[in-house]
PDB file of N, CA and C in Angstrom:
ATOM      1  N   VAL A  16     -13.926 -16.093  -8.340  1.00  0.00           N
ATOM      2  CA  VAL A  16     -13.618 -16.524  -6.969  1.00  0.00           C
ATOM      3  C   VAL A  16     -13.256 -15.285  -6.142  1.00  0.00           C
ATOM      4  N   ALA A  17     -13.873 -15.121  -5.007  1.00  0.00           N
ATOM      5  CA  ALA A  17     -13.577 -13.971  -4.158  1.00  0.00           C
ATOM      6  C   ALA A  17     -12.153 -14.033  -3.637  1.00  0.00           C
ATOM      7  N   PRO A  18     -11.531 -12.895  -3.377  1.00  0.00           N
ATOM      8  CA  PRO A  18     -10.157 -12.890  -2.817  1.00  0.00           C
ATOM      9  C   PRO A  18     -10.114 -13.461  -1.397  1.00  0.00           C
ATOM     10  N   THR A  19      -8.944 -13.979  -1.030  1.00  0.00           N
ATOM     11  CA  THR A  19      -8.700 -14.346   0.340  1.00  0.00           C
ATOM     12  C   THR A  19      -7.992 -13.193   1.010  1.00  0.00           C
ATOM     13  N   THR A  20      -7.805 -13.309   2.303  1.00  0.00           N
ATOM     14  CA  THR A  20      -7.094 -12.251   3.056  1.00  0.00           C
ATOM     15  C   THR A  20      -5.682 -12.114   2.526  1.00  0.00           C
ATOM     16  N   PRO A  21      -5.276 -10.946   2.089  1.00  0.00           N
ATOM     17  CA  PRO A  21      -3.951 -10.785   1.524  1.00  0.00           C
ATOM     18  C   PRO A  21      -2.848 -10.805   2.621  1.00  0.00           C
ATOM     19  N   VAL A  22      -1.663 -11.196   2.182  1.00  0.00           N
ATOM     20  CA  VAL A  22      -0.494 -11.169   3.059  1.00  0.00           C
ATOM     21  C   VAL A  22       0.206  -9.837   2.800  1.00  0.00           C
ATOM     22  N   CYS A  23       0.366  -9.013   3.860  1.00  0.00           N
ATOM     23  CA  CYS A  23       1.060  -7.733   3.728  1.00  0.00           C
ATOM     24  C   CYS A  23       2.401  -7.773   4.367  1.00  0.00           C
ATOM     25  N   GLU A  24       3.377  -7.173   3.657  1.00  0.00           N
ATOM     26  CA  GLU A  24       4.716  -7.030   4.248  1.00  0.00           C
ATOM     27  C   GLU A  24       4.996  -5.578   4.406  1.00  0.00           C
ATOM     28  N   VAL A  25       5.049  -5.156   5.667  1.00  0.00           N
ATOM     29  CA  VAL A  25       5.338  -3.745   6.000  1.00  0.00           C
ATOM     30  C   VAL A  25       6.479  -3.752   7.029  1.00  0.00           C
ATOM     31  N   PRO A  26       7.582  -3.054   6.721  1.00  0.00           N
ATOM     32  CA  PRO A  26       8.683  -3.012   7.702  1.00  0.00           C
ATOM     33  C   PRO A  26       8.241  -2.293   8.950  1.00  0.00           C
ATOM     34  N   SER A  27       8.644  -2.749  10.113  1.00  0.00           N
ATOM     35  CA  SER A  27       8.242  -2.084  11.338  1.00  0.00           C
ATOM     36  C   SER A  27       9.004  -0.769  11.539  1.00  0.00           C
ATOM     37  N   SER A  28      10.195  -0.679  10.963  1.00  0.00           N
ATOM     38  CA  SER A  28      10.942   0.548  11.052  1.00  0.00           C
ATOM     39  C   SER A  28      11.751   0.774   9.800  1.00  0.00           C
ATOM     40  N   ALA A  29      12.002   2.045   9.521  1.00  0.00           N
ATOM     41  CA  ALA A  29      12.814   2.395   8.331  1.00  0.00           C
ATOM     42  C   ALA A  29      13.625   3.647   8.646  1.00  0.00           C
ATOM     43  N   VAL A  30      14.727   3.828   7.970  1.00  0.00           N
ATOM     44  CA  VAL A  30      15.603   4.966   8.208  1.00  0.00           C
ATOM     45  C   VAL A  30      15.232   6.063   7.162  1.00  0.00           C
ATOM     46  N   THR A  31      15.103   7.315   7.647  1.00  0.00           N
ATOM     47  CA  THR A  31      14.799   8.419   6.817  1.00  0.00           C
ATOM     48  C   THR A  31      15.692   8.458   5.591  1.00  0.00           C
ATOM     49  N   GLY A  32      15.130   8.640   4.458  1.00  0.00           N
ATOM     50  CA  GLY A  32      15.961   8.771   3.193  1.00  0.00           C
ATOM     51  C   GLY A  32      16.191   7.462   2.474  1.00  0.00           C
ATOM     52  N   THR A  33      15.761   6.358   3.062  1.00  0.00           N
ATOM     53  CA  THR A  33      16.019   5.047   2.412  1.00  0.00           C
ATOM     54  C   THR A  33      14.811   4.687   1.581  1.00  0.00           C
ATOM     55  N   VAL A  34      15.036   3.670   0.709  1.00  0.00           N
ATOM     56  CA  VAL A  34      13.967   3.107  -0.142  1.00  0.00           C
ATOM     57  C   VAL A  34      13.227   2.040   0.663  1.00  0.00           C
ATOM     58  N   VAL A  35      11.912   2.130   0.648  1.00  0.00           N
ATOM     59  CA  VAL A  35      11.088   1.128   1.372  1.00  0.00           C
ATOM     60  C   VAL A  35      10.045   0.582   0.362  1.00  0.00           C
ATOM     61  N   GLN A  36       9.955  -0.735   0.309  1.00  0.00           N
ATOM     62  CA  GLN A  36       8.915  -1.335  -0.526  1.00  0.00           C
ATOM     63  C   GLN A  36       7.992  -2.209   0.334  1.00  0.00           C
ATOM     64  N   MET A  37       6.698  -1.963   0.278  1.00  0.00           N
ATOM     65  CA  MET A  37       5.725  -2.793   0.988  1.00  0.00           C
ATOM     66  C   MET A  37       5.053  -3.639  -0.063  1.00  0.00           C
ATOM     67  N   SER A  38       4.631  -4.840   0.309  1.00  0.00           N
ATOM     68  CA  SER A  38       3.974  -5.700  -0.669  1.00  0.00           C
ATOM     69  C   SER A  38       2.687  -6.277  -0.055  1.00  0.00           C
ATOM     70  N   CYS A  39       1.760  -6.609  -0.960  1.00  0.00           N
ATOM     71  CA  CYS A  39       0.469  -7.114  -0.586  1.00  0.00           C
ATOM     72  C   CYS A  39       0.088  -8.126  -1.646  1.00  0.00           C
ATOM     73  N   LYS A  40      -0.298  -9.327  -1.260  1.00  0.00           N
ATOM     74  CA  LYS A  40      -0.559 -10.373  -2.272  1.00  0.00           C
ATOM     75  C   LYS A  40      -1.554 -11.356  -1.737  1.00  0.00           C
ATOM     76  N   GLU A  41      -2.511 -11.763  -2.582  1.00  0.00           N
ATOM     77  CA  GLU A  41      -3.369 -12.884  -2.304  1.00  0.00           C
ATOM     78  C   GLU A  41      -3.463 -13.690  -3.584  1.00  0.00           C
ATOM     79  N   THR A  42      -3.622 -15.025  -3.507  1.00  0.00           N
ATOM     80  CA  THR A  42      -3.489 -15.848  -4.684  1.00  0.00           C
ATOM     81  C   THR A  42      -4.783 -16.564  -5.123  1.00  0.00           C
ATOM     82  N   GLU A  43      -5.851 -16.463  -4.315  1.00  0.00           N
ATOM     83  CA  GLU A  43      -7.065 -17.229  -4.605  1.00  0.00           C
ATOM     84  C   GLU A  43      -7.974 -16.512  -5.572  1.00  0.00           C
ATOM     85  N   GLY A  44      -7.976 -15.205  -5.528  1.00  0.00           N
ATOM     86  CA  GLY A  44      -8.953 -14.441  -6.308  1.00  0.00           C
ATOM     87  C   GLY A  44      -8.847 -14.653  -7.811  1.00  0.00           C
ATOM     88  N   SER A  45     -10.036 -14.818  -8.418  1.00  0.00           N
ATOM     89  CA  SER A  45     -10.082 -14.958  -9.881  1.00  0.00           C
ATOM     90  C   SER A  45     -11.342 -14.221 -10.353  1.00  0.00           C
ATOM     91  N   PRO A  46     -11.219 -13.186 -11.209  1.00  0.00           N
ATOM     92  CA  PRO A  46      -9.998 -12.643 -11.774  1.00  0.00           C
ATOM     93  C   PRO A  46      -9.040 -12.080 -10.668  1.00  0.00           C
ATOM     94  N   PRO A  47      -7.771 -11.907 -11.058  1.00  0.00           N
ATOM     95  CA  PRO A  47      -6.793 -11.437 -10.081  1.00  0.00           C
ATOM     96  C   PRO A  47      -7.209 -10.124  -9.385  1.00  0.00           C
ATOM     97  N   SER A  48      -6.889 -10.067  -8.096  1.00  0.00           N
ATOM     98  CA  SER A  48      -7.308  -8.891  -7.335  1.00  0.00           C
ATOM     99  C   SER A  48      -6.511  -7.675  -7.693  1.00  0.00           C
ATOM    100  N   GLU A  49      -7.181  -6.502  -7.420  1.00  0.00           N
ATOM    101  CA  GLU A  49      -6.410  -5.245  -7.403  1.00  0.00           C
ATOM    102  C   GLU A  49      -6.237  -4.858  -5.938  1.00  0.00           C
ATOM    103  N   TYR A  50      -5.157  -4.135  -5.681  1.00  0.00           N
ATOM    104  CA  TYR A  50      -4.792  -3.876  -4.273  1.00  0.00           C
ATOM    105  C   TYR A  50      -4.815  -2.367  -4.050  1.00  0.00           C
ATOM    106  N   GLN A  51      -5.399  -2.004  -2.894  1.00  0.00           N
ATOM    107  CA  GLN A  51      -5.423  -0.558  -2.459  1.00  0.00           C
ATOM    108  C   GLN A  51      -4.774  -0.475  -1.133  1.00  0.00           C
ATOM    109  N   TRP A  52      -3.795   0.397  -1.000  1.00  0.00           N
ATOM    110  CA  TRP A  52      -3.131   0.623   0.274  1.00  0.00           C
ATOM    111  C   TRP A  52      -3.794   1.730   1.025  1.00  0.00           C
ATOM    112  N   TYR A  53      -3.768   1.619   2.334  1.00  0.00           N
ATOM    113  CA  TYR A  53      -4.303   2.691   3.242  1.00  0.00           C
ATOM    114  C   TYR A  53      -3.226   3.014   4.259  1.00  0.00           C
ATOM    115  N   LYS A  54      -3.226   4.301   4.601  1.00  0.00           N
ATOM    116  CA  LYS A  54      -2.359   4.752   5.689  1.00  0.00           C
ATOM    117  C   LYS A  54      -3.227   5.443   6.716  1.00  0.00           C
ATOM    118  N   ASN A  55      -3.134   4.997   7.978  1.00  0.00           N
ATOM    119  CA  ASN A  55      -3.950   5.539   9.056  1.00  0.00           C
ATOM    120  C   ASN A  55      -5.456   5.578   8.640  1.00  0.00           C
ATOM    121  N   GLY A  56      -5.899   4.519   7.936  1.00  0.00           N
ATOM    122  CA  GLY A  56      -7.295   4.400   7.576  1.00  0.00           C
ATOM    123  C   GLY A  56      -7.724   5.185   6.351  1.00  0.00           C
ATOM    124  N   VAL A  57      -6.801   5.909   5.708  1.00  0.00           N
ATOM    125  CA  VAL A  57      -7.138   6.745   4.557  1.00  0.00           C
ATOM    126  C   VAL A  57      -6.531   6.093   3.308  1.00  0.00           C
ATOM    127  N   ALA A  58      -7.329   5.966   2.270  1.00  0.00           N
ATOM    128  CA  ALA A  58      -6.857   5.364   1.023  1.00  0.00           C
ATOM    129  C   ALA A  58      -5.749   6.230   0.417  1.00  0.00           C
ATOM    130  N   LEU A  59      -4.653   5.588   0.016  1.00  0.00           N
ATOM    131  CA  LEU A  59      -3.579   6.285  -0.627  1.00  0.00           C
ATOM    132  C   LEU A  59      -3.918   6.532  -2.084  1.00  0.00           C
ATOM    133  N   LEU A  60      -3.544   7.646  -2.622  1.00  0.00           N
ATOM    134  CA  LEU A  60      -3.842   8.003  -4.024  1.00  0.00           C
ATOM    135  C   LEU A  60      -2.844   7.276  -4.925  1.00  0.00           C
ATOM    136  N   GLU A  61      -3.335   6.899  -6.076  1.00  0.00           N
ATOM    137  CA  GLU A  61      -2.454   6.290  -7.069  1.00  0.00           C
ATOM    138  C   GLU A  61      -1.818   7.463  -7.846  1.00  0.00           C
ATOM    139  N   LYS A  62      -0.503   7.336  -7.996  1.00  0.00           N
ATOM    140  CA  LYS A  62       0.244   8.400  -8.713  1.00  0.00           C
ATOM    141  C   LYS A  62      -0.083   8.310 -10.206  1.00  0.00           C
ATOM    142  N   THR A  63      -0.727   9.343 -10.758  1.00  0.00           N
ATOM    143  CA  THR A  63      -1.141   9.269 -12.139  1.00  0.00           C
ATOM    144  C   THR A  63      -0.246  10.093 -13.046  1.00  0.00           C
ATOM    145  N   GLY A  64      -0.003  11.373 -12.650  1.00  0.00           N
ATOM    146  CA  GLY A  64       0.888  12.190 -13.485  1.00  0.00           C
ATOM    147  C   GLY A  64       1.821  12.961 -12.543  1.00  0.00           C
ATOM    148  N   THR A  65       2.894  13.465 -13.088  1.00  0.00           N
ATOM    149  CA  THR A  65       3.878  14.134 -12.246  1.00  0.00           C
ATOM    150  C   THR A  65       3.284  15.393 -11.633  1.00  0.00           C
ATOM    151  N   GLY A  66       2.499  16.129 -12.405  1.00  0.00           N
ATOM    152  CA  GLY A  66       1.971  17.374 -11.920  1.00  0.00           C
ATOM    153  C   GLY A  66       1.108  17.257 -10.728  1.00  0.00           C
ATOM    154  N   SER A  67       0.050  16.418 -10.824  1.00  0.00           N
ATOM    155  CA  SER A  67      -0.885  16.233  -9.701  1.00  0.00           C
ATOM    156  C   SER A  67      -0.212  15.622  -8.542  1.00  0.00           C
ATOM    157  N   ALA A  68       0.673  14.672  -8.764  1.00  0.00           N
ATOM    158  CA  ALA A  68       1.352  14.002  -7.693  1.00  0.00           C
ATOM    159  C   ALA A  68       2.284  14.956  -6.922  1.00  0.00           C
ATOM    160  N   ARG A  69       2.940  15.805  -7.658  1.00  0.00           N
ATOM    161  CA  ARG A  69       3.821  16.779  -7.030  1.00  0.00           C
ATOM    162  C   ARG A  69       3.042  17.722  -6.155  1.00  0.00           C
ATOM    163  N   ALA A  70       1.861  18.124  -6.685  1.00  0.00           N
ATOM    164  CA  ALA A  70       1.040  19.060  -5.922  1.00  0.00           C
ATOM    165  C   ALA A  70       0.566  18.459  -4.621  1.00  0.00           C
ATOM    166  N   ALA A  71       0.292  17.157  -4.698  1.00  0.00           N
ATOM    167  CA  ALA A  71      -0.210  16.471  -3.490  1.00  0.00           C
ATOM    168  C   ALA A  71       0.935  15.984  -2.616  1.00  0.00           C
ATOM    169  N   ASN A  72       2.160  16.267  -3.064  1.00  0.00           N
ATOM    170  CA  ASN A  72       3.349  15.899  -2.253  1.00  0.00           C
ATOM    171  C   ASN A  72       3.444  14.410  -2.020  1.00  0.00           C
ATOM    172  N   ILE A  73       3.196  13.660  -3.111  1.00  0.00           N
ATOM    173  CA  ILE A  73       3.246  12.174  -2.990  1.00  0.00           C
ATOM    174  C   ILE A  73       4.634  11.669  -3.196  1.00  0.00           C
ATOM    175  N   THR A  74       5.113  10.869  -2.223  1.00  0.00           N
ATOM    176  CA  THR A  74       6.516  10.433  -2.272  1.00  0.00           C
ATOM    177  C   THR A  74       6.612   8.916  -2.539  1.00  0.00           C
ATOM    178  N   TYR A  75       5.482   8.331  -3.030  1.00  0.00           N
ATOM    179  CA  TYR A  75       5.482   6.901  -3.205  1.00  0.00           C
ATOM    180  C   TYR A  75       4.876   6.556  -4.570  1.00  0.00           C
ATOM    181  N   THR A  76       5.039   5.308  -4.933  1.00  0.00           N
ATOM    182  CA  THR A  76       4.401   4.808  -6.135  1.00  0.00           C
ATOM    183  C   THR A  76       3.600   3.565  -5.700  1.00  0.00           C
ATOM    184  N   MET A  77       2.296   3.589  -5.971  1.00  0.00           N
ATOM    185  CA  MET A  77       1.450   2.421  -5.648  1.00  0.00           C
ATOM    186  C   MET A  77       1.035   1.723  -6.926  1.00  0.00           C
ATOM    187  N   ASN A  78       1.279   0.409  -6.953  1.00  0.00           N
ATOM    188  CA  ASN A  78       0.857  -0.358  -8.114  1.00  0.00           C
ATOM    189  C   ASN A  78      -0.320  -1.251  -7.715  1.00  0.00           C
ATOM    190  N   LYS A  79      -1.466  -0.928  -8.211  1.00  0.00           N
ATOM    191  CA  LYS A  79      -2.718  -1.655  -7.807  1.00  0.00           C
ATOM    192  C   LYS A  79      -2.730  -3.080  -8.310  1.00  0.00           C
ATOM    193  N   LYS A  80      -2.001  -3.317  -9.447  1.00  0.00           N
ATOM    194  CA  LYS A  80      -2.026  -4.691  -9.993  1.00  0.00           C
ATOM    195  C   LYS A  80      -1.111  -5.626  -9.230  1.00  0.00           C
ATOM    196  N   SER A  81       0.101  -5.131  -8.866  1.00  0.00           N
ATOM    197  CA  SER A  81       1.058  -5.979  -8.192  1.00  0.00           C
ATOM    198  C   SER A  81       0.971  -5.914  -6.680  1.00  0.00           C
ATOM    199  N   GLY A  82       0.314  -4.871  -6.172  1.00  0.00           N
ATOM    200  CA  GLY A  82       0.168  -4.728  -4.740  1.00  0.00           C
ATOM    201  C   GLY A  82       1.323  -4.085  -4.071  1.00  0.00           C
ATOM    202  N   THR A  83       2.314  -3.576  -4.819  1.00  0.00           N
ATOM    203  CA  THR A  83       3.488  -2.949  -4.187  1.00  0.00           C
ATOM    204  C   THR A  83       3.239  -1.473  -3.879  1.00  0.00           C
ATOM    205  N   LEU A  84       3.826  -1.055  -2.791  1.00  0.00           N
ATOM    206  CA  LEU A  84       3.847   0.384  -2.408  1.00  0.00           C
ATOM    207  C   LEU A  84       5.293   0.703  -2.188  1.00  0.00           C
ATOM    208  N   LEU A  85       5.847   1.612  -3.058  1.00  0.00           N
ATOM    209  CA  LEU A  85       7.263   1.883  -3.051  1.00  0.00           C
ATOM    210  C   LEU A  85       7.519   3.292  -2.661  1.00  0.00           C
ATOM    211  N   PHE A  86       8.314   3.501  -1.645  1.00  0.00           N
ATOM    212  CA  PHE A  86       8.752   4.867  -1.250  1.00  0.00           C
ATOM    213  C   PHE A  86      10.188   5.019  -1.720  1.00  0.00           C
ATOM    214  N   ASN A  87      10.483   6.022  -2.557  1.00  0.00           N
ATOM    215  CA  ASN A  87      11.827   6.241  -3.029  1.00  0.00           C
ATOM    216  C   ASN A  87      12.708   6.787  -1.908  1.00  0.00           C
ATOM    217  N   THR A  88      12.219   7.656  -1.136  1.00  0.00           N
ATOM    218  CA  THR A  88      12.912   8.128   0.043  1.00  0.00           C
ATOM    219  C   THR A  88      11.870   8.409   1.129  1.00  0.00           C
ATOM    220  N   VAL A  89      11.874   7.579   2.147  1.00  0.00           N
ATOM    221  CA  VAL A  89      10.879   7.745   3.210  1.00  0.00           C
ATOM    222  C   VAL A  89      11.275   8.966   4.086  1.00  0.00           C
ATOM    223  N   THR A  90      10.244   9.591   4.627  1.00  0.00           N
ATOM    224  CA  THR A  90      10.450  10.691   5.575  1.00  0.00           C
ATOM    225  C   THR A  90       9.700  10.381   6.819  1.00  0.00           C
ATOM    226  N   LYS A  91       9.929  11.207   7.850  1.00  0.00           N
ATOM    227  CA  LYS A  91       9.201  11.020   9.138  1.00  0.00           C
ATOM    228  C   LYS A  91       7.683  11.079   8.921  1.00  0.00           C
ATOM    229  N   ASN A  92       7.280  11.829   7.874  1.00  0.00           N
ATOM    230  CA  ASN A  92       5.844  11.917   7.555  1.00  0.00           C
ATOM    231  C   ASN A  92       5.218  10.610   7.141  1.00  0.00           C
ATOM    232  N   ASP A  93       6.050   9.651   6.702  1.00  0.00           N
ATOM    233  CA  ASP A  93       5.566   8.387   6.241  1.00  0.00           C
ATOM    234  C   ASP A  93       5.308   7.386   7.391  1.00  0.00           C
ATOM    235  N   THR A  94       5.688   7.771   8.616  1.00  0.00           N
ATOM    236  CA  THR A  94       5.378   6.980   9.777  1.00  0.00           C
ATOM    237  C   THR A  94       3.860   6.832   9.908  1.00  0.00           C
ATOM    238  N   GLY A  95       3.405   5.622  10.179  1.00  0.00           N
ATOM    239  CA  GLY A  95       1.966   5.467  10.349  1.00  0.00           C
ATOM    240  C   GLY A  95       1.536   4.021  10.294  1.00  0.00           C
ATOM    241  N   GLU A  96       0.265   3.794  10.295  1.00  0.00           N
ATOM    242  CA  GLU A  96      -0.305   2.438  10.268  1.00  0.00           C
ATOM    243  C   GLU A  96      -0.780   2.169   8.872  1.00  0.00           C
ATOM    244  N   TYR A  97      -0.277   1.075   8.286  1.00  0.00           N
ATOM    245  CA  TYR A  97      -0.586   0.735   6.909  1.00  0.00           C
ATOM    246  C   TYR A  97      -1.299  -0.624   6.841  1.00  0.00           C
ATOM    247  N   PHE A  98      -2.233  -0.696   5.913  1.00  0.00           N
ATOM    248  CA  PHE A  98      -2.820  -2.020   5.539  1.00  0.00           C
ATOM    249  C   PHE A  98      -3.259  -1.937   4.096  1.00  0.00           C
ATOM    250  N   CYS A  99      -3.486  -3.105   3.518  1.00  0.00           N
ATOM    251  CA  CYS A  99      -3.941  -3.130   2.129  1.00  0.00           C
ATOM    252  C   CYS A  99      -5.171  -3.957   1.986  1.00  0.00           C
ATOM    253  N   GLU A 100      -5.924  -3.684   0.965  1.00  0.00           N
ATOM    254  CA  GLU A 100      -7.192  -4.329   0.690  1.00  0.00           C
ATOM    255  C   GLU A 100      -7.163  -4.925  -0.713  1.00  0.00           C
ATOM    256  N   ALA A 101      -7.575  -6.200  -0.808  1.00  0.00           N
ATOM    257  CA  ALA A 101      -7.632  -6.843  -2.130  1.00  0.00           C
ATOM    258  C   ALA A 101      -9.077  -6.968  -2.537  1.00  0.00           C
ATOM    259  N   SER A 102      -9.364  -6.638  -3.777  1.00  0.00           N
ATOM    260  CA  SER A 102     -10.717  -6.772  -4.294  1.00  0.00           C
ATOM    261  C   SER A 102     -10.667  -7.104  -5.792  1.00  0.00           C
ATOM    262  N   ASN A 103     -11.620  -7.925  -6.239  1.00  0.00           N
ATOM    263  CA  ASN A 103     -11.704  -8.250  -7.645  1.00  0.00           C
ATOM    264  C   ASN A 103     -13.121  -8.172  -8.179  1.00  0.00           C
ATOM    265  N   GLY A 104     -14.002  -7.505  -7.391  1.00  0.00           N
ATOM    266  CA  GLY A 104     -15.386  -7.350  -7.847  1.00  0.00           C
ATOM    267  C   GLY A 104     -16.277  -8.524  -7.531  1.00  0.00           C
ATOM    268  N   ILE A 105     -15.713  -9.574  -6.897  1.00  0.00           N
ATOM    269  CA  ILE A 105     -16.474 -10.751  -6.548  1.00  0.00           C
ATOM    270  C   ILE A 105     -16.420 -10.911  -5.017  1.00  0.00           C
ATOM    271  N   GLY A 106     -17.568 -11.034  -4.403  1.00  0.00           N
ATOM    272  CA  GLY A 106     -17.543 -11.247  -2.929  1.00  0.00           C
ATOM    273  C   GLY A 106     -17.038 -10.004  -2.241  1.00  0.00           C
ATOM    274  N   LEU A 107     -16.734 -10.125  -0.985  1.00  0.00           N
ATOM    275  CA  LEU A 107     -16.264  -9.003  -0.179  1.00  0.00           C
ATOM    276  C   LEU A 107     -14.788  -8.803  -0.423  1.00  0.00           C
ATOM    277  N   SER A 108     -14.339  -7.505  -0.362  1.00  0.00           N
ATOM    278  CA  SER A 108     -12.922  -7.247  -0.421  1.00  0.00           C
ATOM    279  C   SER A 108     -12.296  -7.728   0.902  1.00  0.00           C
ATOM    280  N   GLN A 109     -11.035  -8.042   0.901  1.00  0.00           N
ATOM    281  CA  GLN A 109     -10.321  -8.569   2.066  1.00  0.00           C
ATOM    282  C   GLN A 109      -9.190  -7.686   2.449  1.00  0.00           C
ATOM    283  N   LYS A 110      -9.045  -7.455   3.740  1.00  0.00           N
ATOM    284  CA  LYS A 110      -7.938  -6.596   4.228  1.00  0.00           C
ATOM    285  C   LYS A 110      -6.944  -7.414   5.054  1.00  0.00           C
ATOM    286  N   CYS A 111      -5.701  -6.996   5.003  1.00  0.00           N
ATOM    287  CA  CYS A 111      -4.720  -7.612   5.928  1.00  0.00           C
ATOM    288  C   CYS A 111      -4.734  -6.838   7.198  1.00  0.00           C
ATOM    289  N   SER A 112      -4.079  -7.346   8.224  1.00  0.00           N
ATOM    290  CA  SER A 112      -4.040  -6.640   9.508  1.00  0.00           C
ATOM    291  C   SER A 112      -3.168  -5.417   9.394  1.00  0.00           C
ATOM    292  N   VAL A 113      -3.488  -4.428  10.241  1.00  0.00           N
ATOM    293  CA  VAL A 113      -2.767  -3.186  10.205  1.00  0.00           C
ATOM    294  C   VAL A 113      -1.353  -3.342  10.763  1.00  0.00           C
ATOM    295  N   LYS A 114      -0.370  -2.781  10.073  1.00  0.00           N
ATOM    296  CA  LYS A 114       1.002  -2.853  10.567  1.00  0.00           C
ATOM    297  C   LYS A 114       1.580  -1.423  10.624  1.00  0.00           C
ATOM    298  N   ARG A 115       2.307  -1.136  11.697  1.00  0.00           N
ATOM    299  CA  ARG A 115       2.854   0.178  11.863  1.00  0.00           C
ATOM    300  C   ARG A 115       4.248   0.270  11.416  1.00  0.00           C
ATOM    301  N   MET A 116       4.589   1.314  10.683  1.00  0.00           N
ATOM    302  CA  MET A 116       5.966   1.580  10.253  1.00  0.00           C
ATOM    303  C   MET A 116       6.422   2.896  10.900  1.00  0.00           C
ATOM    304  N   GLN A 117       7.569   2.776  11.580  1.00  0.00           N
ATOM    305  CA  GLN A 117       8.157   3.938  12.270  1.00  0.00           C
ATOM    306  C   GLN A 117       9.377   4.357  11.456  1.00  0.00           C
ATOM    307  N   VAL A 118       9.401   5.645  11.060  1.00  0.00           N
ATOM    308  CA  VAL A 118      10.510   6.128  10.280  1.00  0.00           C
ATOM    309  C   VAL A 118      11.371   6.975  11.204  1.00  0.00           C
TER     310      VAL A 118
END
């Protein structure tokens, strides 16, 4: 079953240095969807190892299975427009509407 449009939860504002968790979920897809987050239209990288992630200056953890995007400490650089895409290899992938977070 192709995924439906996911529901994204993105805070509209956050305080620098705080923990922020965004979530993305859809329930119709079978097999279960994987989720990809985008910031300002660019796909966010999945954190694989400490070395490469540190080099890329990645301050978040993205879980493609659960759809969560977790920032341990947000910075002004994390301000932007976020959306997520659900896909399970069947039918078209589905995106939620873009939401802006201001840090």
